[in-house]
PDB file of N, CA and C in Angstrom:
ATOM      1  N   MET D   1       1.168  -0.963  -0.042  1.00 92.00           N
ATOM      2  CA  MET D   1      -0.367  -0.054   0.048  1.00 92.00           C
ATOM      3  C   MET D   1       0.501   1.242   0.536  1.00 92.00           C
ATOM      4  N   ASN D   2       0.334   2.018  -1.056  1.00 93.00           N
ATOM      5  CA  ASN D   2       1.362   3.256  -0.799  1.00 93.00           C
ATOM      6  C   ASN D   2       0.031   4.304  -0.564  1.00 93.00           C
ATOM      7  N   ALA D   3       0.919   5.601   0.150  1.00 95.00           N
ATOM      8  CA  ALA D   3      -0.348   7.000   0.435  1.00 95.00           C
ATOM      9  C   ALA D   3       0.609   8.005  -0.335  1.00 95.00           C
ATOM     10  N   LYS D   4       0.028   8.832  -0.808  1.00 96.00           N
ATOM     11  CA  LYS D   4      -0.106  10.048  -0.899  1.00 96.00           C
ATOM     12  C   LYS D   4      -0.712  11.606  -0.697  1.00 96.00           C
ATOM     13  N   VAL D   5      -0.617  12.893  -0.563  1.00 98.00           N
ATOM     14  CA  VAL D   5      -1.086  13.637  -0.072  1.00 98.00           C
ATOM     15  C   VAL D   5      -0.975  14.845  -1.008  1.00 98.00           C
ATOM     16  N   ASN D   6      -1.980  14.954  -1.470  1.00 98.00           N
ATOM     17  CA  ASN D   6      -2.103  15.789  -2.651  1.00 98.00           C
ATOM     18  C   ASN D   6      -2.278  17.544  -2.557  1.00 98.00           C
ATOM     19  N   GLU D   7      -2.032  18.162  -3.353  1.00 98.00           N
ATOM     20  CA  GLU D   7      -2.000  19.824  -3.598  1.00 98.00           C
ATOM     21  C   GLU D   7      -3.676  19.927  -2.518  1.00 98.00           C
ATOM     22  N   ASN D   8      -4.598  19.433  -2.553  1.00 98.00           N
ATOM     23  CA  ASN D   8      -5.343  20.358  -1.219  1.00 98.00           C
ATOM     24  C   ASN D   8      -5.481  20.173  -0.060  1.00 98.00           C
ATOM     25  N   CYS D   9      -4.553  19.296   0.690  1.00 98.00           N
ATOM     26  CA  CYS D   9      -4.528  19.677   1.640  1.00 98.00           C
ATOM     27  C   CYS D   9      -4.486  21.188   2.678  1.00 98.00           C
ATOM     28  N   ILE D  10      -5.184  21.230   3.319  1.00 98.00           N
ATOM     29  CA  ILE D  10      -5.014  22.762   4.225  1.00 98.00           C
ATOM     30  C   ILE D  10      -4.320  22.376   5.256  1.00 98.00           C
ATOM     31  N   GLY D  11      -3.690  21.604   5.869  1.00 98.00           N
ATOM     32  CA  GLY D  11      -2.821  21.344   6.775  1.00 98.00           C
ATOM     33  C   GLY D  11      -3.310  21.142   7.971  1.00 98.00           C
ATOM     34  N   CYS D  12      -4.602  20.827   7.761  1.00 98.00           N
ATOM     35  CA  CYS D  12      -5.390  20.761   9.039  1.00 98.00           C
ATOM     36  C   CYS D  12      -4.847  20.113  10.467  1.00 98.00           C
ATOM     37  N   GLY D  13      -4.084  18.701   9.851  1.00 98.00           N
ATOM     38  CA  GLY D  13      -3.629  17.701  10.825  1.00 98.00           C
ATOM     39  C   GLY D  13      -4.175  16.676  11.101  1.00 98.00           C
ATOM     40  N   LEU D  14      -5.226  16.624  10.471  1.00 98.00           N
ATOM     41  CA  LEU D  14      -5.920  15.755  11.380  1.00 98.00           C
ATOM     42  C   LEU D  14      -5.531  14.271  11.408  1.00 98.00           C
ATOM     43  N   CYS D  15      -5.012  13.742   9.705  1.00 98.00           N
ATOM     44  CA  CYS D  15      -4.208  12.285   9.697  1.00 98.00           C
ATOM     45  C   CYS D  15      -3.081  12.364  10.189  1.00 98.00           C
ATOM     46  N   ASN D  16      -2.506  13.463  10.648  1.00 98.00           N
ATOM     47  CA  ASN D  16      -1.280  13.257  11.626  1.00 98.00           C
ATOM     48  C   ASN D  16      -2.042  13.005  13.188  1.00 98.00           C
ATOM     49  N   SER D  17      -2.522  13.052  13.377  1.00 98.00           N
ATOM     50  CA  SER D  17      -3.163  12.656  14.206  1.00 98.00           C
ATOM     51  C   SER D  17      -3.894  11.908  14.772  1.00 98.00           C
ATOM     52  N   ILE D  18      -4.396  11.169  13.725  1.00 98.00           N
ATOM     53  CA  ILE D  18      -4.589   9.604  13.559  1.00 98.00           C
ATOM     54  C   ILE D  18      -3.835   9.050  13.162  1.00 98.00           C
ATOM     55  N   CYS D  19      -2.461   8.620  12.348  1.00 98.00           N
ATOM     56  CA  CYS D  19      -2.133   7.909  11.990  1.00 98.00           C
ATOM     57  C   CYS D  19      -0.499   8.642  12.054  1.00 98.00           C
ATOM     58  N   PRO D  20       0.120   9.312  12.975  1.00 97.00           N
ATOM     59  CA  PRO D  20       1.344   9.812  13.220  1.00 97.00           C
ATOM     60  C   PRO D  20       2.614   8.995  12.894  1.00 97.00           C
ATOM     61  N   GLN D  21       2.482   7.866  12.273  1.00 97.00           N
ATOM     62  CA  GLN D  21       3.719   7.042  12.192  1.00 97.00           C
ATOM     63  C   GLN D  21       3.410   6.823  10.177  1.00 97.00           C
ATOM     64  N   VAL D  22       2.936   7.579   9.872  1.00 98.00           N
ATOM     65  CA  VAL D  22       2.370   7.674   8.222  1.00 98.00           C
ATOM     66  C   VAL D  22       2.836   9.263   7.921  1.00 98.00           C
ATOM     67  N   PHE D  23       2.031  10.043   8.587  1.00 98.00           N
ATOM     68  CA  PHE D  23       1.466  11.226   7.971  1.00 98.00           C
ATOM     69  C   PHE D  23       2.228  12.379   9.111  1.00 98.00           C
ATOM     70  N   THR D  24       3.442  13.108   8.870  1.00 97.00           N
ATOM     71  CA  THR D  24       3.840  14.206   9.027  1.00 97.00           C
ATOM     72  C   THR D  24       3.598  15.840   8.589  1.00 97.00           C
ATOM     73  N   MET D  25       3.695  16.383   9.701  1.00 98.00           N
ATOM     74  CA  MET D  25       3.340  18.135   9.017  1.00 98.00           C
ATOM     75  C   MET D  25       4.728  18.665   8.882  1.00 98.00           C
ATOM     76  N   THR D  26       4.853  19.435   7.338  1.00 97.00           N
ATOM     77  CA  THR D  26       5.998  20.004   6.663  1.00 97.00           C
ATOM     78  C   THR D  26       6.212  21.066   7.816  1.00 97.00           C
ATOM     79  N   ASP D  27       6.991  21.823   7.383  1.00 97.00           N
ATOM     80  CA  ASP D  27       7.200  23.324   7.059  1.00 97.00           C
ATOM     81  C   ASP D  27       6.671  24.484   7.031  1.00 97.00           C
ATOM     82  N   GLU D  28       5.468  23.456   5.276  1.00 97.00           N
ATOM     83  CA  GLU D  28       4.457  24.904   5.178  1.00 97.00           C
ATOM     84  C   GLU D  28       3.588  24.050   5.670  1.00 97.00           C
ATOM     85  N   GLY D  29       3.302  23.622   6.421  1.00 97.00           N
ATOM     86  CA  GLY D  29       1.981  23.621   6.714  1.00 97.00           C
ATOM     87  C   GLY D  29       1.243  22.879   6.764  1.00 97.00           C
ATOM     88  N   VAL D  30       1.654  21.698   6.095  1.00 98.00           N
ATOM     89  CA  VAL D  30       0.954  20.454   5.712  1.00 98.00           C
ATOM     90  C   VAL D  30       1.183  19.303   5.051  1.00 98.00           C
ATOM     91  N   ALA D  31       0.659  18.463   4.821  1.00 98.00           N
ATOM     92  CA  ALA D  31       1.031  16.922   5.493  1.00 98.00           C
ATOM     93  C   ALA D  31       1.884  16.723   4.245  1.00 98.00           C
ATOM     94  N   THR D  32       2.488  15.703   4.382  1.00 98.00           N
ATOM     95  CA  THR D  32       2.915  15.053   3.857  1.00 98.00           C
ATOM     96  C   THR D  32       2.890  13.232   4.746  1.00 98.00           C
ATOM     97  N   ALA D  33       3.659  12.144   3.893  1.00 97.00           N
ATOM     98  CA  ALA D  33       3.038  10.877   3.816  1.00 97.00           C
ATOM     99  C   ALA D  33       4.356  10.162   3.070  1.00 97.00           C
ATOM    100  N   LYS D  34       4.259   8.772   4.251  1.00 89.00           N
ATOM    101  CA  LYS D  34       5.317   7.666   3.814  1.00 89.00           C
ATOM    102  C   LYS D  34       4.916   7.182   2.586  1.00 89.00           C
ATOM    103  N   THR D  35       5.624   7.054   1.596  1.00 79.00           N
ATOM    104  CA  THR D  35       5.316   5.967   0.400  1.00 79.00           C
ATOM    105  C   THR D  35       4.992   4.546   0.566  1.00 79.00           C
ATOM    106  N   GLU D  36       5.910   3.839   1.661  1.00 82.00           N
ATOM    107  CA  GLU D  36       5.469   2.508   2.068  1.00 82.00           C
ATOM    108  C   GLU D  36       4.941   2.225   3.149  1.00 82.00           C
ATOM    109  N   ILE D  37       3.751   1.843   2.912  1.00 93.00           N
ATOM    110  CA  ILE D  37       3.187   1.501   4.359  1.00 93.00           C
ATOM    111  C   ILE D  37       3.018   0.282   4.915  1.00 93.00           C
ATOM    112  N   ALA D  38       3.584  -0.113   6.290  1.00 93.00           N
ATOM    113  CA  ALA D  38       3.491  -1.366   6.571  1.00 93.00           C
ATOM    114  C   ALA D  38       2.197  -2.193   6.958  1.00 93.00           C
ATOM    115  N   THR D  39       1.768  -2.754   6.591  1.00 95.00           N
ATOM    116  CA  THR D  39       0.549  -3.900   6.686  1.00 95.00           C
ATOM    117  C   THR D  39      -0.042  -3.310   7.900  1.00 95.00           C
ATOM    118  N   ASP D  40       0.556  -3.420   8.887  1.00 97.00           N
ATOM    119  CA  ASP D  40      -0.304  -2.899   9.975  1.00 97.00           C
ATOM    120  C   ASP D  40      -1.084  -1.621  10.928  1.00 97.00           C
ATOM    121  N   LEU D  41      -0.260  -0.872   9.935  1.00 97.00           N
ATOM    122  CA  LEU D  41      -0.954   0.783   9.756  1.00 97.00           C
ATOM    123  C   LEU D  41      -1.513   0.773   8.619  1.00 97.00           C
ATOM    124  N   GLU D  42      -2.497  -0.244   8.073  1.00 96.00           N
ATOM    125  CA  GLU D  42      -3.286   0.484   7.117  1.00 96.00           C
ATOM    126  C   GLU D  42      -4.883   0.244   7.269  1.00 96.00           C
ATOM    127  N   ASP D  43      -5.256   0.238   8.107  1.00 97.00           N
ATOM    128  CA  ASP D  43      -6.507   0.469   8.969  1.00 97.00           C
ATOM    129  C   ASP D  43      -6.490   2.018   9.146  1.00 97.00           C
ATOM    130  N   SER D  44      -5.240   2.534   9.954  1.00 98.00           N
ATOM    131  CA  SER D  44      -5.344   3.828  10.508  1.00 98.00           C
ATOM    132  C   SER D  44      -5.072   4.483   9.295  1.00 98.00           C
ATOM    133  N   VAL D  45      -4.626   4.459   8.126  1.00 98.00           N
ATOM    134  CA  VAL D  45      -4.266   5.358   7.025  1.00 98.00           C
ATOM    135  C   VAL D  45      -5.736   4.969   6.093  1.00 98.00           C
ATOM    136  N   HIS D  46      -6.425   4.348   5.557  1.00 97.00           N
ATOM    137  CA  HIS D  46      -7.241   4.097   5.457  1.00 97.00           C
ATOM    138  C   HIS D  46      -8.637   5.279   6.387  1.00 97.00           C
ATOM    139  N   GLN D  47      -8.346   5.541   7.679  1.00 98.00           N
ATOM    140  CA  GLN D  47      -9.295   6.143   8.662  1.00 98.00           C
ATOM    141  C   GLN D  47      -9.156   7.954   8.098  1.00 98.00           C
ATOM    142  N   ALA D  48      -8.194   7.854   8.411  1.00 98.00           N
ATOM    143  CA  ALA D  48      -6.805   8.941   7.688  1.00 98.00           C
ATOM    144  C   ALA D  48      -7.569   9.878   6.467  1.00 98.00           C
ATOM    145  N   ALA D  49      -7.904   8.825   5.293  1.00 98.00           N
ATOM    146  CA  ALA D  49      -7.964   9.501   4.333  1.00 98.00           C
ATOM    147  C   ALA D  49      -9.520   9.730   4.271  1.00 98.00           C
ATOM    148  N   ASP D  50     -10.626   8.625   4.884  1.00 98.00           N
ATOM    149  CA  ASP D  50     -11.761   8.668   5.227  1.00 98.00           C
ATOM    150  C   ASP D  50     -11.769  10.195   5.403  1.00 98.00           C
ATOM    151  N   SER D  51     -11.200  10.385   7.036  1.00 98.00           N
ATOM    152  CA  SER D  51     -11.934  11.921   7.779  1.00 98.00           C
ATOM    153  C   SER D  51     -11.227  12.975   7.425  1.00 98.00           C
ATOM    154  N   CYS D  52     -10.355  12.779   5.988  1.00 98.00           N
ATOM    155  CA  CYS D  52      -9.792  13.988   5.203  1.00 98.00           C
ATOM    156  C   CYS D  52     -10.934  14.985   5.135  1.00 98.00           C
ATOM    157  N   PRO D  53     -11.429  16.621   6.036  1.00 98.00           N
ATOM    158  CA  PRO D  53     -11.780  17.242   5.493  1.00 98.00           C
ATOM    159  C   PRO D  53     -11.946  17.678   3.924  1.00 98.00           C
ATOM    160  N   VAL D  54     -10.900  17.313   2.920  1.00 98.00           N
ATOM    161  CA  VAL D  54     -11.024  18.017   1.653  1.00 98.00           C
ATOM    162  C   VAL D  54     -10.473  16.679   0.371  1.00 98.00           C
ATOM    163  N   ASP D  55     -10.544  15.395   1.313  1.00 98.00           N
ATOM    164  CA  ASP D  55      -9.852  14.323   0.249  1.00 98.00           C
ATOM    165  C   ASP D  55      -8.416  14.756  -0.331  1.00 98.00           C
ATOM    166  N   ALA D  56      -7.244  14.997   0.730  1.00 98.00           N
ATOM    167  CA  ALA D  56      -6.167  15.461  -0.050  1.00 98.00           C
ATOM    168  C   ALA D  56      -5.673  14.254   0.171  1.00 98.00           C
ATOM    169  N   ILE D  57      -6.123  12.696   0.549  1.00 98.00           N
ATOM    170  CA  ILE D  57      -5.217  11.430   0.766  1.00 98.00           C
ATOM    171  C   ILE D  57      -5.465  10.231  -0.498  1.00 98.00           C
ATOM    172  N   GLU D  58      -4.725   9.692  -0.719  1.00 97.00           N
ATOM    173  CA  GLU D  58      -5.185   9.194  -2.629  1.00 97.00           C
ATOM    174  C   GLU D  58      -4.179   8.077  -1.553  1.00 97.00           C
ATOM    175  N   VAL D  59      -5.070   6.710  -1.630  1.00 96.00           N
ATOM    176  CA  VAL D  59      -4.459   5.221  -0.938  1.00 96.00           C
ATOM    177  C   VAL D  59      -4.265   4.621  -2.609  1.00 96.00           C
ATOM    178  N   GLU D  60      -3.115   4.298  -2.492  1.00 92.00           N
ATOM    179  CA  GLU D  60      -3.097   2.802  -3.571  1.00 92.00           C
ATOM    180  C   GLU D  60      -2.785   1.694  -3.193  1.00 92.00           C
ATOM    181  N   GLU D  61      -3.661   0.516  -3.277  1.00 86.00           N
ATOM    182  CA  GLU D  61      -3.201  -0.927  -2.556  1.00 86.00           C
ATOM    183  C   GLU D  61      -2.331  -1.333  -3.086  1.00 86.00           C
TER     184      GLU D  61
END
């Protein structure tokens, strides 16, 4: 599984609070994601993507 944060990100930090092992906040105030995600974190990544208010998280299985 891979995740990407696209240009829609508004920097709310919700993804980072749900899954800090994958999502971090940059100095520019937006989120970024690790590209390769461990299997045990997949549910949290999906929860973060579903919770994103601007649909900025793209998940590839």
